[in-house]
mmCIF file of C-alpha atoms in Angstrom:
data_model
loop_
_atom_site.group_PDB
_atom_site.id
_atom_site.type_symbol
_atom_site.label_atom_id
_atom_site.label_comp_id
_atom_site.label_asym_id
_atom_site.label_seq_id
_atom_site.Cartn_x
_atom_site.Cartn_y
_atom_site.Cartn_z
ATOM 1 C CA ARG A 1222 -4.658 36.419 33.557
ATOM 2 C CA PHE A 1223 -1.688 38.357 32.201
ATOM 3 C CA LEU A 1224 0.504 35.239 32.325
ATOM 4 C CA MET A 1225 -2.154 33.186 30.629
ATOM 5 C CA ILE A 1226 -2.409 35.696 27.766
ATOM 6 C CA ILE A 1227 1.361 35.688 27.305
ATOM 7 C CA THR A 1228 1.347 31.879 27.136
ATOM 8 C CA LEU A 1229 -1.301 31.835 24.460
ATOM 9 C CA LEU A 1230 0.470 34.464 22.418
ATOM 10 C CA ARG A 1231 3.716 32.480 22.542
ATOM 11 C CA SER A 1232 2.108 29.169 21.560
ATOM 12 C CA PRO A 1233 3.245 28.076 18.091
ATOM 13 C CA ALA A 1234 0.614 28.607 15.442
ATOM 14 C CA LYS A 1235 1.015 25.012 14.232
ATOM 15 C CA SER A 1236 -0.377 23.661 17.505
ATOM 16 C CA PHE A 1237 -3.773 25.143 16.698
ATOM 17 C CA ARG A 1238 -5.632 22.455 14.742
ATOM 18 C CA PRO A 1239 -9.318 23.341 14.657
ATOM 19 C CA PHE A 1240 -10.416 20.262 12.701
ATOM 20 C CA ALA A 1241 -8.949 17.923 15.308
ATOM 21 C CA TYR A 1242 -11.579 18.962 17.804
ATOM 22 C CA MET A 1243 -14.450 19.716 15.459
ATOM 23 C CA PRO A 1244 -17.485 17.487 16.158
ATOM 24 C CA GLN A 1245 -18.353 15.112 13.331
ATOM 25 C CA SER A 1246 -21.807 16.662 12.978
ATOM 26 C CA SER A 1247 -20.413 20.148 12.390
ATOM 27 C CA ARG A 1248 -18.491 19.190 9.237
ATOM 28 C CA MET A 1249 -20.341 19.023 5.934
ATOM 29 C CA GLN A 1250 -20.297 15.682 4.180
ATOM 30 C CA MET A 1251 -19.664 15.506 0.462
ATOM 31 C CA SER A 1252 -22.697 14.675 -1.633
ATOM 32 C CA SER A 1253 -22.777 11.438 -3.592
ATOM 33 C CA GLU A 1254 -22.523 13.543 -6.748
ATOM 34 C CA SER A 1255 -19.336 15.195 -5.475
ATOM 35 C CA LEU A 1256 -17.837 11.860 -4.415
ATOM 36 C CA ALA A 1257 -18.616 10.484 -7.859
ATOM 37 C CA LEU A 1258 -16.023 12.930 -9.207
ATOM 38 C CA PHE A 1259 -13.432 10.622 -7.626
ATOM 39 C CA ASP A 1260 -14.580 7.676 -9.754
ATOM 40 C CA GLY A 1261 -11.729 6.489 -11.915
ATOM 41 C CA LYS A 1262 -9.129 8.257 -9.777
ATOM 42 C CA THR A 1263 -6.564 5.880 -8.342
ATOM 43 C CA CYS A 1264 -4.946 8.546 -6.150
ATOM 44 C CA LEU A 1265 -6.267 11.540 -4.235
ATOM 45 C CA THR A 1266 -4.327 14.570 -3.096
ATOM 46 C CA VAL A 1267 -4.279 15.331 0.621
ATOM 47 C CA GLU A 1268 -6.594 18.279 -0.044
ATOM 48 C CA GLU A 1269 -9.098 16.021 -1.833
ATOM 49 C CA ALA A 1270 -8.922 13.479 0.965
ATOM 50 C CA ILE A 1271 -9.556 16.161 3.604
ATOM 51 C CA ALA A 1272 -12.561 17.410 1.633
ATOM 52 C CA ALA A 1273 -13.934 13.856 1.554
ATOM 53 C CA HIS A 1274 -13.474 13.238 5.291
ATOM 54 C CA GLY A 1275 -16.753 12.254 6.877
ATOM 55 C CA SER A 1276 -17.969 10.714 3.625
ATOM 56 C CA VAL A 1277 -15.289 8.045 3.133
ATOM 57 C CA LYS A 1278 -13.554 5.420 5.263
ATOM 58 C CA PHE A 1279 -9.840 5.911 5.960
ATOM 59 C CA LEU A 1280 -7.423 3.019 6.450
ATOM 60 C CA ASP A 1281 -3.853 3.511 7.641
ATOM 61 C CA GLY A 1282 -1.803 1.073 5.567
ATOM 62 C CA SER A 1283 1.606 1.981 7.009
ATOM 63 C CA TRP A 1284 4.212 -0.775 6.897
ATOM 64 C CA TYR A 1285 7.999 -0.691 7.190
ATOM 65 C CA LEU A 1286 10.695 -3.217 6.416
ATOM 66 C CA LYS A 1287 12.596 -2.285 9.568
ATOM 67 C CA GLY A 1288 13.085 0.460 12.118
ATOM 68 C CA ARG A 1289 9.458 1.506 12.574
ATOM 69 C CA ASN A 1290 6.206 -0.237 13.505
ATOM 70 C CA GLY A 1291 3.163 0.985 11.604
ATOM 71 C CA ARG A 1292 0.666 -0.723 13.894
ATOM 72 C CA LYS A 1293 2.234 0.742 17.037
ATOM 73 C CA GLU A 1294 2.371 4.228 15.547
ATOM 74 C CA PHE A 1295 -1.322 4.000 14.672
ATOM 75 C CA GLU A 1296 -2.183 2.767 18.156
ATOM 76 C CA ASP A 1297 -0.358 5.665 19.812
ATOM 77 C CA GLY A 1298 -1.641 8.365 17.453
ATOM 78 C CA PRO A 1299 -2.091 10.893 16.116
ATOM 79 C CA ARG A 1300 -4.111 9.437 13.268
ATOM 80 C CA ILE A 1301 -6.776 10.595 10.858
ATOM 81 C CA LYS A 1302 -9.993 11.006 12.814
ATOM 82 C CA GLY A 1303 -12.125 7.865 12.587
ATOM 83 C CA ALA A 1304 -9.484 5.849 10.714
ATOM 84 C CA ASN A 1305 -8.781 2.158 11.165
ATOM 85 C CA TYR A 1306 -5.512 0.309 10.673
ATOM 86 C CA PHE A 1307 -5.102 -2.273 7.913
ATOM 87 C CA ASP A 1308 -2.307 -4.616 8.975
ATOM 88 C CA ILE A 1309 -0.987 -6.333 5.844
ATOM 89 C CA ASP A 1310 0.832 -8.949 7.940
ATOM 90 C CA ASP A 1311 -2.220 -9.778 10.069
ATOM 91 C CA ILE A 1312 -5.079 -9.666 7.569
ATOM 92 C CA ALA A 1313 -3.168 -12.165 5.490
ATOM 93 C CA SER A 1314 -2.693 -15.874 4.860
ATOM 94 C CA THR A 1315 -0.952 -17.278 7.917
ATOM 95 C CA GLY A 1316 -0.498 -20.715 9.457
ATOM 96 C CA ASP A 1317 1.016 -23.949 8.206
ATOM 97 C CA ASP A 1318 -2.148 -25.042 6.399
ATOM 98 C CA ILE A 1319 -2.328 -22.110 3.949
ATOM 99 C CA ASN A 1320 1.151 -20.577 4.275
ATOM 100 C CA PRO A 1321 3.575 -23.431 5.070
ATOM 101 C CA LYS A 1322 6.613 -21.317 4.099
ATOM 102 C CA ASN A 1323 5.557 -18.601 6.546
ATOM 103 C CA LEU A 1324 5.886 -15.884 3.907
ATOM 104 C CA PRO A 1325 4.984 -12.334 4.992
ATOM 105 C CA HIS A 1326 1.807 -10.459 4.008
ATOM 106 C CA MET A 1327 0.406 -13.030 1.603
ATOM 107 C CA MET A 1328 -3.053 -12.229 0.224
ATOM 108 C CA PRO A 1329 -5.714 -13.187 2.787
ATOM 109 C CA PRO A 1330 -8.472 -15.772 2.464
ATOM 110 C CA PRO A 1331 -11.729 -14.092 1.359
ATOM 111 C CA LYS A 1332 -13.503 -15.048 4.597
ATOM 112 C CA LEU A 1333 -10.845 -13.384 6.740
ATOM 113 C CA PHE A 1334 -10.806 -10.237 4.616
ATOM 114 C CA ALA A 1335 -14.599 -9.969 4.716
ATOM 115 C CA ALA A 1336 -14.654 -10.424 8.507
ATOM 116 C CA ALA A 1337 -11.988 -7.726 8.862
ATOM 117 C CA MET A 1338 -13.981 -5.283 6.753
ATOM 118 C CA ASP A 1339 -17.067 -6.009 8.844
ATOM 119 C CA ALA A 1340 -15.097 -5.398 12.033
ATOM 120 C CA MET A 1341 -13.911 -2.043 10.688
ATOM 121 C CA GLY A 1342 -17.445 -1.052 9.702
ATOM 122 C CA ILE A 1343 -16.717 -1.034 5.969
ATOM 123 C CA THR A 1344 -19.296 -2.156 3.403
ATOM 124 C CA ASN A 1345 -18.859 -3.025 -0.255
ATOM 125 C CA ASN A 1346 -20.402 0.327 -1.163
ATOM 126 C CA ASP A 1347 -18.095 2.432 1.029
ATOM 127 C CA ARG A 1348 -15.424 4.533 -0.587
ATOM 128 C CA VAL A 1349 -12.078 3.734 1.063
ATOM 129 C CA VAL A 1350 -8.936 5.876 1.163
ATOM 130 C CA VAL A 1351 -5.610 4.258 2.144
ATOM 131 C CA TYR A 1352 -3.046 6.577 3.680
ATOM 132 C CA GLY A 1353 0.325 6.357 5.406
ATOM 133 C CA ASN A 1354 1.993 7.814 8.467
ATOM 134 C CA LYS A 1355 4.709 10.431 8.202
ATOM 135 C CA GLU A 1356 7.236 9.612 5.472
ATOM 136 C CA CYS A 1357 5.775 6.148 4.870
ATOM 137 C CA PHE A 1358 6.021 5.098 1.221
ATOM 138 C CA PHE A 1359 5.077 1.442 1.684
ATOM 139 C CA THR A 1360 1.288 1.928 1.617
ATOM 140 C CA HIS A 1361 0.909 0.581 -1.907
ATOM 141 C CA ARG A 1362 0.698 -3.018 -0.644
ATOM 142 C CA ALA A 1363 -2.334 -2.239 1.534
ATOM 143 C CA TRP A 1364 -3.971 -0.540 -1.448
ATOM 144 C CA PHE A 1365 -3.261 -3.543 -3.676
ATOM 145 C CA GLN A 1366 -4.362 -6.060 -1.066
ATOM 146 C CA ILE A 1367 -7.713 -4.337 -0.612
ATOM 147 C CA ARG A 1368 -8.276 -3.954 -4.342
ATOM 148 C CA GLY A 1369 -7.176 -7.532 -4.989
ATOM 149 C CA MET A 1370 -9.839 -8.773 -2.599
ATOM 150 C CA GLY A 1371 -12.541 -7.081 -4.654
ATOM 151 C CA HIS A 1372 -13.111 -3.621 -3.169
ATOM 152 C CA LYS A 1373 -13.969 -1.302 -6.041
ATOM 153 C CA LYS A 1374 -14.271 2.191 -4.545
ATOM 154 C CA LEU A 1375 -10.673 2.546 -3.456
ATOM 155 C CA HIS A 1376 -8.074 5.312 -3.523
ATOM 156 C CA LEU A 1377 -4.574 5.947 -2.253
ATOM 157 C CA MET A 1378 -3.837 9.309 -0.659
ATOM 158 C CA GLU A 1379 -0.629 10.727 -2.110
ATOM 159 C CA GLY A 1380 1.208 12.514 0.671
ATOM 160 C CA ASP A 1381 1.239 11.437 4.301
ATOM 161 C CA LEU A 1382 -0.189 12.084 7.740
ATOM 162 C CA GLY A 1383 2.337 14.873 8.275
ATOM 163 C CA GLU A 1384 0.964 16.802 5.304
ATOM 164 C CA TRP A 1385 -2.597 16.065 6.459
ATOM 165 C CA ILE A 1386 -1.822 17.594 9.853
ATOM 166 C CA ASP A 1387 -0.082 20.590 8.288
ATOM 167 C CA LEU A 1388 -3.234 21.269 6.253
ATOM 168 C CA ASN A 1389 -5.427 21.057 9.390
ATOM 169 C CA GLY A 1390 -7.027 17.760 8.414
ATOM 170 C CA PRO A 1391 -9.197 16.188 11.149
ATOM 171 C CA ILE A 1392 -7.085 14.090 13.529
ATOM 172 C CA GLU A 1393 -7.486 12.280 16.816
ATOM 173 C CA TYR A 1394 -5.121 11.524 19.677
ATOM 174 C CA GLY A 1395 -4.962 8.825 22.327
ATOM 175 C CA GLU A 1396 -4.644 5.084 22.082
ATOM 176 C CA LYS A 1397 -6.778 3.050 19.686
ATOM 177 C CA THR A 1398 -6.536 -0.711 19.296
ATOM 178 C CA PRO A 1399 -6.681 -1.955 15.685
ATOM 179 C CA ILE A 1400 -8.589 -5.098 14.835
ATOM 180 C CA ALA A 1401 -6.661 -8.371 15.029
ATOM 181 C CA ALA A 1402 -7.263 -11.479 12.940
ATOM 182 C CA LYS A 1403 -7.138 -13.714 16.024
ATOM 183 C CA ASP A 1404 -10.171 -11.896 17.470
ATOM 184 C CA LEU A 1405 -12.375 -12.324 14.392
ATOM 185 C CA ASP A 1406 -15.066 -14.999 14.383
ATOM 186 C CA LEU A 1407 -14.875 -16.639 10.963
ATOM 187 C CA SER A 1408 -17.754 -19.019 11.659
ATOM 188 C CA HIS A 1409 -20.399 -16.330 11.089
ATOM 189 C CA GLU A 1410 -21.710 -15.160 7.758
ATOM 190 C CA THR A 1411 -20.263 -11.778 6.840
ATOM 191 C CA GLN A 1412 -22.078 -8.707 5.566
ATOM 192 C CA TYR A 1413 -19.117 -7.811 3.382
ATOM 193 C CA CYS A 1414 -18.773 -9.890 0.216
ATOM 194 C CA SER A 1415 -15.164 -10.528 -0.763
ATOM 195 C CA THR A 1416 -13.840 -11.926 -4.010
ATOM 196 C CA GLY A 1417 -10.263 -12.700 -4.898
ATOM 197 C CA PRO A 1418 -7.446 -12.879 -4.397
ATOM 198 C CA GLU A 1419 -7.116 -11.361 -7.865
ATOM 199 C CA ASN A 1420 -4.089 -10.433 -9.970
ATOM 200 C CA VAL A 1421 -1.550 -12.499 -8.049
ATOM 201 C CA VAL A 1422 0.656 -15.334 -9.269
ATOM 202 C CA ASP A 1423 2.527 -18.050 -7.397
ATOM 203 C CA MET A 1424 5.945 -19.661 -7.725
ATOM 204 C CA ALA A 1425 4.741 -22.367 -10.104
ATOM 205 C CA GLN A 1426 3.489 -19.719 -12.527
ATOM 206 C CA ILE A 1427 6.768 -17.801 -12.283
ATOM 207 C CA MET A 1428 8.689 -21.013 -12.951
ATOM 208 C CA LYS A 1429 6.598 -21.541 -16.097
ATOM 209 C CA ILE A 1430 7.333 -17.974 -17.291
ATOM 210 C CA THR A 1431 11.089 -18.401 -16.800
ATOM 211 C CA LYS A 1432 11.097 -21.704 -18.700
ATOM 212 C CA GLU A 1433 9.112 -20.313 -21.642
ATOM 213 C CA GLY A 1434 11.380 -17.293 -22.008
ATOM 214 C CA ASP A 1435 10.480 -14.876 -24.801
ATOM 215 C CA SER A 1436 7.578 -17.080 -25.916
ATOM 216 C CA SER A 1437 5.800 -16.571 -22.574
ATOM 217 C CA ASP A 1438 2.651 -14.476 -22.423
ATOM 218 C CA SER A 1439 4.091 -12.701 -19.366
ATOM 219 C CA ILE A 1440 7.023 -10.421 -18.499
ATOM 220 C CA ILE A 1441 8.554 -10.351 -15.014
ATOM 221 C CA VAL A 1442 9.543 -6.923 -13.702
ATOM 222 C CA ASP A 1443 11.725 -6.903 -10.577
ATOM 223 C CA VAL A 1444 11.455 -3.589 -8.703
ATOM 224 C CA ARG A 1445 14.338 -4.152 -6.272
ATOM 225 C CA SER A 1446 17.386 -1.909 -6.554
ATOM 226 C CA LYS A 1447 19.805 -2.524 -9.434
ATOM 227 C CA GLU A 1448 22.459 -3.780 -6.991
ATOM 228 C CA ARG A 1449 20.099 -6.340 -5.474
ATOM 229 C CA PHE A 1450 18.826 -7.353 -8.914
ATOM 230 C CA LEU A 1451 22.378 -8.030 -10.114
ATOM 231 C CA GLY A 1452 23.289 -9.827 -6.885
ATOM 232 C CA GLN A 1453 26.001 -7.333 -6.005
ATOM 233 C CA VAL A 1454 24.806 -6.659 -2.456
ATOM 234 C CA GLU A 1455 23.323 -8.759 0.311
ATOM 235 C CA GLU A 1456 19.563 -9.027 0.673
ATOM 236 C CA PRO A 1457 18.025 -7.306 3.740
ATOM 237 C CA ARG A 1458 16.602 -10.637 4.852
ATOM 238 C CA PRO A 1459 18.929 -13.468 5.934
ATOM 239 C CA ASN A 1460 19.562 -16.712 4.053
ATOM 240 C CA MET A 1461 18.575 -15.318 0.646
ATOM 241 C CA ARG A 1462 20.423 -16.224 -2.526
ATOM 242 C CA LEU A 1463 21.531 -13.278 -4.643
ATOM 243 C CA GLY A 1464 20.519 -12.353 -8.167
ATOM 244 C CA HIS A 1465 17.279 -12.372 -10.150
ATOM 245 C CA MET A 1466 14.865 -14.597 -12.043
ATOM 246 C CA PRO A 1467 15.904 -15.552 -15.596
ATOM 247 C CA GLY A 1468 14.460 -13.134 -18.156
ATOM 248 C CA ALA A 1469 13.304 -10.576 -15.598
ATOM 249 C CA LYS A 1470 13.597 -6.856 -16.290
ATOM 250 C CA ASN A 1471 14.671 -4.401 -13.596
ATOM 251 C CA LEU A 1472 12.855 -1.187 -12.693
ATOM 252 C CA PRO A 1473 13.651 0.033 -9.154
ATOM 253 C CA PHE A 1474 10.390 1.149 -7.558
ATOM 254 C CA THR A 1475 11.979 4.345 -6.234
ATOM 255 C CA ASP A 1476 12.482 5.499 -9.848
ATOM 256 C CA LEU A 1477 8.701 5.907 -10.052
ATOM 257 C CA LEU A 1478 8.457 8.148 -6.998
ATOM 258 C CA ASP A 1479 9.025 11.854 -6.531
ATOM 259 C CA PRO A 1480 12.626 12.088 -5.260
ATOM 260 C CA ASP A 1481 11.678 15.085 -3.121
ATOM 261 C CA ASN A 1482 8.724 13.269 -1.541
ATOM 262 C CA LEU A 1483 8.640 9.476 -1.780
ATOM 263 C CA THR A 1484 5.006 9.416 -0.622
ATOM 264 C CA LYS A 1485 4.050 10.785 -4.049
ATOM 265 C CA PHE A 1486 4.482 9.516 -7.598
ATOM 266 C CA LYS A 1487 6.216 11.289 -10.433
ATOM 267 C CA SER A 1488 3.959 12.657 -13.160
ATOM 268 C CA ALA A 1489 2.489 10.129 -15.596
ATOM 269 C CA GLU A 1490 4.745 11.392 -18.374
ATOM 270 C CA GLU A 1491 7.853 11.037 -16.204
ATOM 271 C CA MET A 1492 6.838 7.522 -15.146
ATOM 272 C CA LYS A 1493 6.153 6.482 -18.736
ATOM 273 C CA LYS A 1494 9.671 7.605 -19.654
ATOM 274 C CA VAL A 1495 11.191 5.636 -16.754
ATOM 275 C CA ILE A 1496 9.200 2.539 -17.693
ATOM 276 C CA ARG A 1497 10.187 2.786 -21.376
ATOM 277 C CA GLU A 1498 13.859 3.201 -20.459
ATOM 278 C CA ALA A 1499 13.613 -0.024 -18.430
ATOM 279 C CA GLY A 1500 12.632 -1.811 -21.639
ATOM 280 C CA ILE A 1501 8.978 -2.235 -20.698
ATOM 281 C CA ASP A 1502 6.098 -1.534 -23.067
ATOM 282 C CA ILE A 1503 3.184 -0.156 -21.048
ATOM 283 C CA ASP A 1504 0.785 -1.098 -23.846
ATOM 284 C CA SER A 1505 2.113 -4.634 -24.229
ATOM 285 C CA SER A 1506 -0.558 -7.298 -24.600
ATOM 286 C CA LYS A 1507 1.560 -9.524 -22.396
ATOM 287 C CA LYS A 1508 0.889 -9.738 -18.676
ATOM 288 C CA LEU A 1509 3.267 -7.709 -16.550
ATOM 289 C CA VAL A 1510 4.192 -9.500 -13.331
ATOM 290 C CA ALA A 1511 5.761 -7.323 -10.636
ATOM 291 C CA SER A 1512 8.132 -8.848 -8.097
ATOM 292 C CA CYS A 1513 10.197 -7.373 -5.267
ATOM 293 C CA GLY A 1514 11.601 -8.525 -1.931
ATOM 294 C CA SER A 1515 8.366 -9.746 -0.348
ATOM 295 C CA GLY A 1516 5.448 -8.533 -2.483
ATOM 296 C CA ALA A 1517 5.178 -5.042 -0.947
ATOM 297 C CA THR A 1518 6.999 -2.603 -3.237
ATOM 298 C CA ALA A 1519 5.965 -4.625 -6.307
ATOM 299 C CA CYS A 1520 2.610 -2.944 -5.726
ATOM 300 C CA THR A 1521 4.245 0.431 -6.383
ATOM 301 C CA LEU A 1522 4.720 -0.623 -10.010
ATOM 302 C CA VAL A 1523 1.138 -1.899 -10.201
ATOM 303 C CA LEU A 1524 -0.180 1.439 -9.010
ATOM 304 C CA ALA A 1525 2.170 3.402 -11.287
ATOM 305 C CA LEU A 1526 1.006 1.425 -14.330
ATOM 306 C CA ASP A 1527 -2.561 2.191 -13.260
ATOM 307 C CA LEU A 1528 -1.743 5.903 -13.222
ATOM 308 C CA CYS A 1529 -0.148 5.576 -16.656
ATOM 309 C CA GLY A 1530 -3.368 4.159 -18.090
ATOM 310 C CA ARG A 1531 -2.583 0.446 -18.330
ATOM 311 C CA ASP A 1532 -5.524 -1.942 -17.925
ATOM 312 C CA PRO A 1533 -5.276 -3.079 -14.267
ATOM 313 C CA GLY A 1534 -6.507 -6.529 -15.231
ATOM 314 C CA SER A 1535 -3.266 -7.202 -17.097
ATOM 315 C CA THR A 1536 -0.861 -6.402 -14.243
ATOM 316 C CA PHE A 1537 -0.017 -8.951 -11.562
ATOM 317 C CA VAL A 1538 2.077 -9.363 -8.414
ATOM 318 C CA TYR A 1539 4.199 -12.384 -7.583
ATOM 319 C CA ASP A 1540 2.988 -12.674 -4.018
ATOM 320 C CA GLY A 1541 5.967 -14.640 -2.685
ATOM 321 C CA SER A 1542 8.511 -12.518 -4.567
ATOM 322 C CA TRP A 1543 12.229 -12.858 -3.781
ATOM 323 C CA ILE A 1544 11.748 -14.038 -0.206
ATOM 324 C CA GLU A 1545 10.191 -17.188 -1.690
ATOM 325 C CA TRP A 1546 12.181 -17.494 -4.916
ATOM 326 C CA GLY A 1547 15.559 -16.588 -3.435
ATOM 327 C CA GLY A 1548 14.936 -18.738 -0.388
ATOM 328 C CA ASP A 1549 14.317 -21.906 -2.407
ATOM 329 C CA ASP A 1550 17.385 -23.813 -3.641
ATOM 330 C CA SER A 1551 15.409 -25.376 -6.508
ATOM 331 C CA THR A 1552 14.684 -22.154 -8.405
ATOM 332 C CA PRO A 1553 16.925 -20.857 -11.228
ATOM 333 C CA ILE A 1554 18.793 -17.606 -10.569
ATOM 334 C CA VAL A 1555 20.902 -15.275 -12.687
ATOM 335 C CA LYS A 1556 23.702 -13.410 -10.922
ATOM 336 C CA GLU A 1557 25.773 -10.714 -12.588
ATOM 337 C CA GLY A 1558 28.804 -8.724 -11.474
#
């Protein structure tokens, strides 16, 4: 007994996570009136998300360009208790018939998205919170993909799973297998009703914008780094031409994020200043079309403009982005330096 007491006393305080083992029934759910306070909020703090646990559906939208595997990390845990994984590369347009260029994480067909939501137990009326694993700042694509397919009650949790755990948010351990598109039966009628894809443009539309120049009703904003935009460094993906689309403006997506914590945005005032300094008018009546390497970090700009008060209906993503434009010899490119 004496040895057991010593062991308990020496256990690190951080290992004690009461919410991780608390039965679902013993936690109070937020009332519909309390949840309604989140209406109009694009982002939630970790504290707000913890308070809403049990009353909302959590989706891990972690994705990485290289080095880590968001799906595998979700499978292995830990994860937010009751969460599902939204795989932007799987719940997407794939196959030669609808994605002949084999571009990554293209917006999914409505039928596939609806079947995925059914499989995850999510209805049109559910409030959904997208979150990311530790130090993951690529969750904005999952948020955009879900919103673009018509889900209205949607938030992004600023912060990450590490902060959630530090604040004793409910978690679970052990393996959990996420849904997979190949296992979904698309022949059945779905309960979930999906619209979209909304607020995306294709290469033909981008070509039209570049040809029209200043007379176009749209402005292209490339959120890749300045060096990539100018064509001064190699692209992270092979066989890509270097440079940018004619007439595009450059606003590196990292300039919109908190430099001390890339899982959070700067304040709205700071972001407005960054956007203005990039030569972009937030209140412009023109459409703003965000582009990046593959359509993932472009969504960071979309979300930032949302937080700055721009009408979300006037902001778009070039779904193919540079992996399509820079990989096609027929498209015009400007290279500087």
